[in-house]
């Protein structure tokens, strides 16, 4: 019998989508090649609305709407972290990343932050302009374990230490073949799902999975 959704990777994205889908009633299984909590425990543990230099470069290269969407996505991520790990620490982020600390350019970025829904303040001093926003800091391992616990509590099944070796798409479902990474397990395994969400980039059809 095929599960509703197979999620490849117990990453931040994989555990988040597993929790959300399981919470609304889908039968979800997560497959991950690493030990418990390892795949989601990545990054430097700081979530910010965006660095001014990054936002300025995005606005220049892709347009202001794309830069605003980037900020909005970061804000959504910060809210998600706060829900999963309420004890996360909030700190002011002092951003002087714009080259030359140009005051007018900093004002434009502050306006863009605020337009996207972020709290932002500009401080101008003799040595240049500084943008103040709020950042969230977490222990990456603690957050990874909190994400996994939330996904399991919602009803998702998380299987660690299995490496996906092959995916076969048939009418109505996908069969995923895998190897158990524990040395004493010799036989390969397989599992089927109506839908596959690939957060590891291992499926042969990429985003279409």
XYZ file of N, CA and C in Angstrom:
627
model
N 0.839 -1.196 0.000
C 0.000 0.000 0.000
C 0.873 1.244 0.000
N 0.551 2.180 -0.851
C 1.355 3.394 -0.976
C 0.977 4.409 0.099
N 1.998 5.039 0.661
C 1.764 6.143 1.585
C 1.321 7.365 0.772
N 0.741 8.346 1.444
C 0.322 9.555 0.728
C 1.523 10.327 0.206
N 2.510 10.559 1.090
C 3.659 11.392 0.720
C 4.939 10.784 1.284
N 5.958 10.692 0.435
C 7.299 10.353 0.868
C 8.142 11.615 0.799
N 8.807 11.946 1.885
C 9.686 13.119 1.928
C 11.120 12.617 1.959
N 11.913 13.034 0.998
C 13.311 12.629 0.942
C 14.152 13.686 1.640
N 14.639 13.335 2.817
C 15.486 14.240 3.573
C 14.822 14.793 4.814
N 15.396 14.487 5.984
C 14.923 15.073 7.239
C 15.636 16.401 7.460
N 15.557 17.250 6.443
C 16.135 18.588 6.476
C 15.151 19.533 7.161
N 15.529 20.790 7.300
C 14.589 21.778 7.838
C 13.328 21.799 6.977
N 13.511 21.849 5.659
C 12.361 21.870 4.750
C 11.584 20.562 4.818
N 12.309 19.425 4.844
C 11.640 18.133 4.849
C 10.807 17.897 6.097
N 11.363 18.221 7.260
C 10.627 18.027 8.506
C 9.467 19.005 8.636
N 9.649 20.203 8.097
C 8.574 21.195 8.152
C 7.389 20.762 7.296
N 7.665 20.340 6.068
C 6.565 19.925 5.195
C 5.934 18.636 5.714
N 6.735 17.756 6.303
C 6.186 16.522 6.870
C 5.222 16.847 8.007
N 5.610 17.757 8.872
C 4.734 18.129 9.989
C 3.444 18.754 9.494
N 3.561 19.653 8.539
C 2.363 20.347 8.047
C 1.410 19.391 7.352
N 1.936 18.481 6.541
C 1.070 17.537 5.834
C 0.458 16.517 6.792
N 1.268 16.030 7.737
C 0.736 15.054 8.699
C -0.345 15.680 9.562
N -0.170 16.934 9.899
C -1.132 17.612 10.772
C -2.513 17.705 10.137
N -2.568 17.773 8.807
C -3.875 17.880 8.150
C -4.365 16.518 7.642
N -3.679 15.448 8.077
C -4.236 14.123 7.839
C -3.536 13.254 6.815
N -2.458 13.723 6.195
C -1.760 12.890 5.225
C -0.859 11.867 5.921
N -0.731 10.718 5.295
C 0.166 9.658 5.762
C 1.550 9.955 5.180
N 2.489 10.393 6.044
C 3.779 10.904 5.585
C 4.923 10.080 6.162
N 5.881 9.732 5.308
C 7.102 9.055 5.742
C 8.293 9.867 5.250
N 9.235 10.126 6.147
C 10.467 10.847 5.819
C 11.622 9.860 5.800
N 12.417 9.885 4.728
C 13.594 9.018 4.603
C 14.839 9.892 4.601
N 15.813 9.538 5.455
C 17.016 10.370 5.540
C 18.255 9.499 5.722
N 19.360 9.853 5.061
C 20.563 9.014 5.138
C 21.389 9.213 6.406
N 21.139 10.275 7.158
C 21.977 10.600 8.303
C 21.356 10.166 9.627
N 22.148 10.268 10.678
C 21.641 9.966 12.012
C 20.618 11.012 12.420
N 19.828 10.693 13.438
C 18.738 11.565 13.870
C 19.214 12.994 14.124
N 18.515 13.942 13.506
C 18.784 15.351 13.719
C 19.927 15.933 12.917
N 20.715 15.090 12.231
C 21.916 15.582 11.559
C 21.603 16.454 10.343
N 20.655 16.054 9.520
C 20.403 16.781 8.265
C 19.801 18.159 8.485
N 19.040 18.320 9.572
C 18.429 19.621 9.836
C 19.327 20.530 10.667
N 20.370 19.967 11.282
C 21.256 20.757 12.147
C 22.354 21.394 11.316
N 21.959 22.309 10.456
C 22.916 22.958 9.555
C 22.835 24.465 9.756
N 23.781 25.166 9.194
C 23.759 26.624 9.251
C 24.431 27.155 10.504
N 24.403 28.470 10.622
C 25.093 29.140 11.725
C 24.166 29.474 12.884
N 22.891 29.111 12.774
C 21.981 29.328 13.887
C 21.433 30.730 14.004
N 21.568 31.535 12.956
C 21.045 32.904 12.974
C 20.060 33.069 11.823
N 18.849 33.519 12.139
C 17.839 33.811 11.110
C 17.592 35.312 11.109
N 17.746 35.927 9.944
C 17.582 37.375 9.834
C 16.636 37.701 8.688
N 16.112 38.922 8.690
C 15.197 39.325 7.621
C 15.929 39.549 6.311
N 17.241 39.659 6.374
C 18.029 39.851 5.163
C 19.089 40.912 5.371
N 20.255 40.702 4.790
C 21.301 41.718 4.870
C 21.052 42.793 3.823
N 21.346 44.024 4.179
C 21.068 45.154 3.291
C 21.740 44.983 1.937
N 22.980 44.497 1.933
C 23.688 44.334 0.663
C 23.002 43.305 -0.220
N 22.525 42.209 0.385
C 21.813 41.178 -0.381
C 20.523 41.727 -0.964
N 19.772 42.458 -0.142
C 18.505 43.029 -0.606
C 18.741 44.027 -1.720
N 19.754 44.862 -1.570
C 20.072 45.846 -2.609
C 20.461 45.157 -3.911
N 21.278 44.114 -3.824
C 21.693 43.387 -5.030
C 20.512 42.703 -5.699
N 19.614 42.122 -4.900
C 18.441 41.471 -5.473
C 17.535 42.476 -6.157
N 17.323 43.624 -5.513
C 16.468 44.654 -6.107
C 17.042 45.139 -7.424
N 18.356 45.266 -7.475
C 19.008 45.735 -8.706
C 18.952 44.679 -9.808
N 19.191 43.421 -9.438
C 19.277 42.360 -10.442
C 17.918 41.832 -10.865
N 16.956 41.717 -9.924
C 15.690 41.054 -10.219
C 14.463 41.932 -10.023
N 14.661 43.131 -9.480
C 13.532 44.022 -9.260
C 13.116 44.066 -7.801
N 12.470 45.149 -7.426
C 12.045 45.353 -6.047
C 11.065 44.282 -5.566
N 10.087 43.844 -6.396
C 9.171 42.800 -5.917
C 9.893 41.521 -5.489
N 10.942 41.138 -6.212
C 11.695 39.935 -5.838
C 12.418 40.134 -4.517
N 12.975 41.321 -4.311
C 13.656 41.616 -3.052
C 12.661 41.614 -1.897
N 11.470 42.177 -2.120
C 10.442 42.189 -1.078
C 10.008 40.759 -0.738
N 9.839 39.933 -1.764
C 9.444 38.544 -1.525
C 10.504 37.815 -0.705
N 11.779 38.111 -0.965
C 12.865 37.502 -0.201
C 12.743 37.861 1.285
N 12.467 39.113 1.568
C 12.293 39.554 2.956
C 11.087 38.859 3.585
N 9.983 38.791 2.843
C 8.762 38.173 3.365
C 8.985 36.698 3.678
N 9.746 36.014 2.823
C 10.046 34.603 3.076
C 10.915 34.447 4.326
N 11.878 35.349 4.491
C 12.716 35.300 5.692
C 11.885 35.539 6.946
N 10.956 36.478 6.878
C 10.082 36.743 8.020
C 9.226 35.521 8.346
N 8.720 34.862 7.302
C 7.925 33.649 7.520
C 8.779 32.564 8.176
N 10.039 32.461 7.756
C 10.939 31.492 8.361
C 11.207 31.794 9.825
N 11.369 33.066 10.159
C 11.598 33.461 11.547
C 10.381 33.122 12.398
N 9.186 33.370 11.861
C 7.966 33.017 12.604
C 7.882 31.507 12.826
N 8.253 30.742 11.810
C 8.222 29.280 11.911
C 9.187 28.794 12.991
N 10.378 29.358 13.016
C 11.359 28.979 14.032
C 10.825 29.312 15.420
N 10.243 30.500 15.560
C 9.705 30.914 16.849
C 8.607 29.997 17.359
N 7.790 29.471 16.436
C 6.722 28.543 16.849
C 7.294 27.205 17.308
N 8.336 26.736 16.630
C 8.902 25.436 16.953
C 9.872 25.470 18.126
N 10.498 26.611 18.341
C 11.476 26.734 19.411
C 11.251 28.070 20.120
N 10.230 28.130 20.985
C 9.875 29.402 21.629
C 11.017 30.016 22.431
N 11.958 29.191 22.893
C 13.057 29.726 23.688
C 14.169 30.348 22.847
N 13.997 30.404 21.535
C 14.996 31.039 20.674
C 15.207 32.491 21.112
N 16.433 32.940 21.010
C 16.812 34.275 21.482
C 16.669 35.299 20.361
N 16.040 36.417 20.674
C 15.903 37.513 19.717
C 16.909 38.607 20.057
N 17.664 39.005 19.051
C 18.704 40.001 19.240
C 18.650 41.043 18.122
N 19.064 42.291 18.411
C 19.144 43.285 17.337
C 20.326 42.976 16.424
N 20.094 43.072 15.139
C 21.152 42.873 14.148
C 21.577 44.232 13.606
N 22.828 44.568 13.791
C 23.382 45.831 13.298
C 24.017 45.569 11.934
N 23.418 46.115 10.915
C 23.786 45.808 9.527
C 24.464 47.015 8.878
N 25.735 46.828 8.558
C 26.482 47.869 7.845
C 27.076 47.281 6.564
N 26.314 46.399 5.932
C 26.858 45.632 4.811
C 26.852 46.383 3.485
N 26.122 47.498 3.390
C 26.128 48.234 2.126
C 27.470 48.930 1.930
N 28.120 48.726 0.792
C 29.413 49.381 0.550
C 29.294 50.906 0.645
N 30.221 51.524 1.350
C 30.223 52.982 1.446
C 29.259 53.534 2.475
N 28.398 52.659 3.027
C 27.414 53.086 4.039
C 26.588 54.285 3.556
N 26.212 54.262 2.277
C 25.455 55.380 1.691
C 24.114 55.559 2.407
N 23.872 56.768 2.919
C 22.680 57.014 3.727
C 21.398 56.846 2.924
N 21.352 57.388 1.727
C 20.133 57.311 0.928
C 19.806 55.877 0.531
N 20.845 55.118 0.171
C 20.615 53.711 -0.187
C 20.120 52.929 1.031
N 20.694 53.232 2.191
C 20.234 52.579 3.424
C 18.783 52.936 3.719
N 18.398 54.175 3.468
C 17.004 54.583 3.695
C 16.064 53.815 2.776
N 16.483 53.597 1.542
C 15.646 52.836 0.607
C 15.481 51.386 1.089
N 16.560 50.820 1.611
C 16.479 49.440 2.099
C 15.587 49.361 3.331
N 15.702 50.322 4.247
C 14.843 50.352 5.428
C 13.380 50.439 5.018
N 13.088 51.298 4.029
C 11.712 51.425 3.543
C 11.222 50.106 2.960
N 12.101 49.388 2.272
C 11.731 48.103 1.688
C 11.481 47.067 2.784
N 12.339 47.047 3.802
C 12.119 46.153 4.950
C 10.743 46.414 5.560
N 10.451 47.666 5.828
C 9.184 48.013 6.476
C 7.998 47.685 5.587
N 8.144 47.921 4.285
C 7.061 47.621 3.352
C 6.739 46.125 3.331
N 7.773 45.295 3.568
C 7.588 43.845 3.581
C 7.091 43.339 4.931
N 7.011 44.228 5.929
C 6.480 43.828 7.228
C 7.502 43.677 8.326
N 8.756 44.037 8.066
C 9.809 43.908 9.075
C 9.970 45.207 9.850
N 10.350 45.076 11.111
C 10.729 46.241 11.904
C 12.167 46.595 11.552
N 12.382 47.828 11.131
C 13.723 48.262 10.740
C 13.924 49.709 11.146
N 15.120 50.000 11.580
C 15.460 51.353 12.031
C 16.791 51.754 11.414
N 16.914 53.017 11.061
C 18.161 53.532 10.501
C 18.817 54.450 11.520
N 20.077 54.190 11.791
C 20.861 55.051 12.670
C 21.993 55.662 11.848
N 22.039 56.973 11.832
C 23.066 57.676 11.069
C 24.026 58.331 12.057
N 25.295 58.029 11.907
C 26.335 58.591 12.763
C 27.458 59.124 11.877
N 28.413 59.843 12.460
C 29.501 60.380 11.641
C 30.278 59.335 10.850
N 30.295 58.089 11.331
C 31.052 57.062 10.602
C 30.190 56.253 9.638
N 28.932 56.684 9.404
C 28.101 56.025 8.400
C 26.744 55.617 8.918
N 26.004 54.914 8.073
C 24.636 54.507 8.383
C 24.606 53.037 8.792
N 23.731 52.747 9.762
C 23.553 51.381 10.249
C 22.066 51.055 10.273
N 21.712 49.890 9.741
C 20.327 49.429 9.780
C 20.190 48.438 10.938
N 19.159 48.645 11.758
C 18.887 47.752 12.881
C 17.622 46.958 12.576
N 17.755 45.637 12.555
C 16.607 44.739 12.421
C 16.722 43.687 13.529
N 15.726 42.812 13.595
C 15.746 41.774 14.620
C 16.163 40.444 14.023
N 17.038 39.747 14.727
C 17.463 38.413 14.309
C 17.086 37.405 15.380
N 16.981 36.163 14.953
C 16.649 35.063 15.861
C 17.857 34.135 15.907
N 18.299 33.762 17.097
C 19.438 32.859 17.210
C 18.999 31.574 17.898
N 19.448 30.455 17.348
C 19.091 29.147 17.898
C 20.314 28.243 17.876
N 20.271 27.219 18.695
C 21.244 26.142 18.590
C 20.767 25.226 17.467
N 21.532 25.081 16.377
C 21.051 24.288 15.232
C 20.642 22.863 15.598
N 21.374 22.232 16.496
C 21.029 20.866 16.881
C 19.714 20.827 17.661
N 19.545 21.768 18.583
C 18.295 21.823 19.348
C 17.114 22.074 18.420
N 17.305 22.941 17.425
C 16.209 23.220 16.502
C 15.897 22.002 15.641
N 16.933 21.296 15.209
C 16.722 20.093 14.400
C 15.910 19.061 15.173
N 16.254 18.855 16.434
C 15.531 17.880 17.239
C 14.099 18.335 17.522
N 13.914 19.642 17.697
C 12.557 20.173 17.908
C 11.703 19.971 16.665
N 12.290 20.196 15.485
C 11.560 19.980 14.231
C 11.151 18.518 14.079
N 12.083 17.625 14.378
C 11.792 16.197 14.249
C 10.686 15.781 15.223
N 10.786 16.250 16.458
C 9.776 15.909 17.456
C 8.400 16.422 17.053
N 8.357 17.619 16.474
C 7.076 18.192 16.045
C 6.486 17.397 14.887
N 7.342 16.954 13.960
C 6.856 16.160 12.826
C 6.300 14.819 13.307
N 7.008 14.171 14.217
C 6.563 12.882 14.749
C 5.272 13.060 15.553
N 5.209 14.123 16.349
C 4.000 14.370 17.143
C 2.788 14.603 16.251
N 3.010 15.161 15.070
C 1.905 15.405 14.138
C 1.465 14.140 13.418
N 2.286 13.076 13.510
C 1.907 11.809 12.887
C 2.818 11.337 11.779
N 3.865 12.104 11.458
C 4.803 11.686 10.413
C 5.734 10.605 10.955
N 6.139 9.698 10.088
C 7.120 8.674 10.448
C 8.461 9.102 9.866
N 9.500 9.173 10.699
C 10.824 9.579 10.245
C 11.759 8.383 10.349
N 12.340 8.000 9.214
C 13.250 6.860 9.157
C 14.645 7.386 8.842
N 15.556 7.262 9.802
C 16.929 7.724 9.624
C 17.814 6.594 9.112
N 19.000 6.970 8.648
C 20.045 6.024 8.248
C 19.639 5.135 7.076
N 18.913 5.692 6.115
C 18.624 4.961 4.876
C 18.988 5.847 3.685
N 19.666 5.243 2.729
C 20.103 5.969 1.532
C 19.259 5.545 0.343
N 18.588 6.512 -0.272
C 17.755 6.231 -1.445
C 18.663 5.888 -2.623
N 18.362 4.800 -3.294
C 19.187 4.351 -4.420
C 18.482 4.449 -5.761
N 17.151 4.450 -5.738
C 16.429 4.421 -7.012
C 14.995 4.866 -6.801
N 14.456 5.592 -7.781
C 13.050 5.970 -7.758
C 12.417 5.537 -9.067
N 11.275 4.886 -8.970
C 10.560 4.423 -10.161
C 9.153 4.997 -10.114
N 8.836 5.828 -11.076
C 7.513 6.440 -11.136
C 6.592 5.572 -11.974
N 5.494 5.150 -11.346
C 4.477 4.401 -12.072
C 3.168 5.151 -11.959
N 2.187 4.736 -12.687
C 0.884 5.397 -12.654
C 0.348 5.416 -11.227
N 0.206 6.605 -10.685
C -0.413 6.745 -9.370
C 0.511 6.695 -8.177
N 1.767 6.234 -8.351
C 2.664 6.186 -7.198
C 4.120 6.115 -7.641
N 5.017 6.366 -6.696
C 6.452 6.256 -6.932
C 7.030 5.242 -5.959
N 7.797 4.292 -6.470
C 8.494 3.341 -5.605
C 9.893 3.882 -5.341
N 10.244 3.946 -4.070
C 11.563 4.408 -3.655
C 12.322 3.229 -3.073
N 13.459 2.922 -3.661
C 14.307 1.852 -3.153
C 15.437 2.468 -2.334
N 15.825 1.760 -1.263
C 16.848 2.333 -0.387
C 17.687 1.232 0.236
N 18.856 1.641 0.739
C 19.736 0.762 1.497
C 19.813 1.276 2.922
N 19.790 0.358 3.872
C 19.963 0.713 5.281
C 21.455 0.937 5.533
N 21.805 2.061 6.153
C 23.211 2.403 6.366
C 23.866 1.633 7.513
N 23.088 0.897 8.284
C 23.668 0.117 9.372
C 24.316 -1.145 8.801
N 25.519 -1.422 9.238
C 26.334 -2.475 8.626
C 25.681 -3.845 8.693
N 24.897 -4.105 9.725
C 24.332 -5.451 9.893
C 23.043 -5.671 9.097
N 22.544 -4.622 8.418
C 21.348 -4.779 7.593
C 21.792 -4.894 6.140
N 21.629 -6.055 5.569
C 22.156 -6.331 4.221
C 21.127 -6.129 3.119
N 19.879 -6.449 3.408
C 18.871 -6.463 2.366
C 18.383 -5.052 2.043
N 18.250 -4.708 0.764
C 17.677 -3.404 0.401
C 16.194 -3.354 0.736
N 15.671 -2.164 0.872
C 14.257 -1.992 1.165
C 13.578 -1.144 0.107
N 12.277 -1.072 0.175
C 11.529 -0.227 -0.752
C 10.260 0.256 -0.073
N 9.757 1.367 -0.575
C 8.548 1.973 -0.042
C 7.897 2.746 -1.180
N 6.586 2.882 -1.150
C 5.878 3.581 -2.223
C 5.083 4.756 -1.667
N 4.969 5.787 -2.483
C 4.187 6.952 -2.107
C 3.474 7.547 -3.301
N 2.297 8.087 -3.059
C 1.554 8.735 -4.145
C 2.305 9.973 -4.625
N 2.884 10.714 -3.673
C 3.656 11.907 -4.014
C 5.015 11.833 -3.350
N 6.010 12.473 -3.961
C 7.355 12.533 -3.411
C 7.778 13.992 -3.309
N 8.276 14.370 -2.132
C 8.851 15.701 -1.935
C 10.336 15.505 -1.695
N 11.150 15.987 -2.618
C 12.593 15.761 -2.565
C 13.295 17.009 -2.043
N 13.815 16.958 -0.805
C 14.554 18.098 -0.266
C 16.064 17.860 -0.301
N 16.483 16.737 -0.880
C 17.906 16.426 -0.992
C 18.425 16.578 -2.411
N 17.533 16.748 -3.383
C 17.962 16.893 -4.775
C 18.478 15.607 -5.373
N 17.875 14.462 -4.999
C 18.359 13.180 -5.488
C 17.456 12.539 -6.520
N 16.250 13.084 -6.711
C 15.333 12.438 -7.646
C 15.736 12.756 -9.085
N 15.483 11.831 -10.002
C 15.933 12.052 -11.387
C 15.185 13.150 -12.111
N 14.031 13.534 -11.591
C 13.292 14.584 -12.270
C 13.246 15.882 -11.459
N 14.114 15.999 -10.472
C 14.299 17.261 -9.773
C 13.036 17.798 -9.159
N 12.718 19.050 -9.490
C 11.602 19.727 -8.862
C 10.255 19.078 -9.175
N 10.175 18.363 -10.284
C 8.903 17.736 -10.645
C 8.475 16.702 -9.627
N 9.444 16.182 -8.846
C 9.083 15.200 -7.810
C 8.231 15.855 -6.732
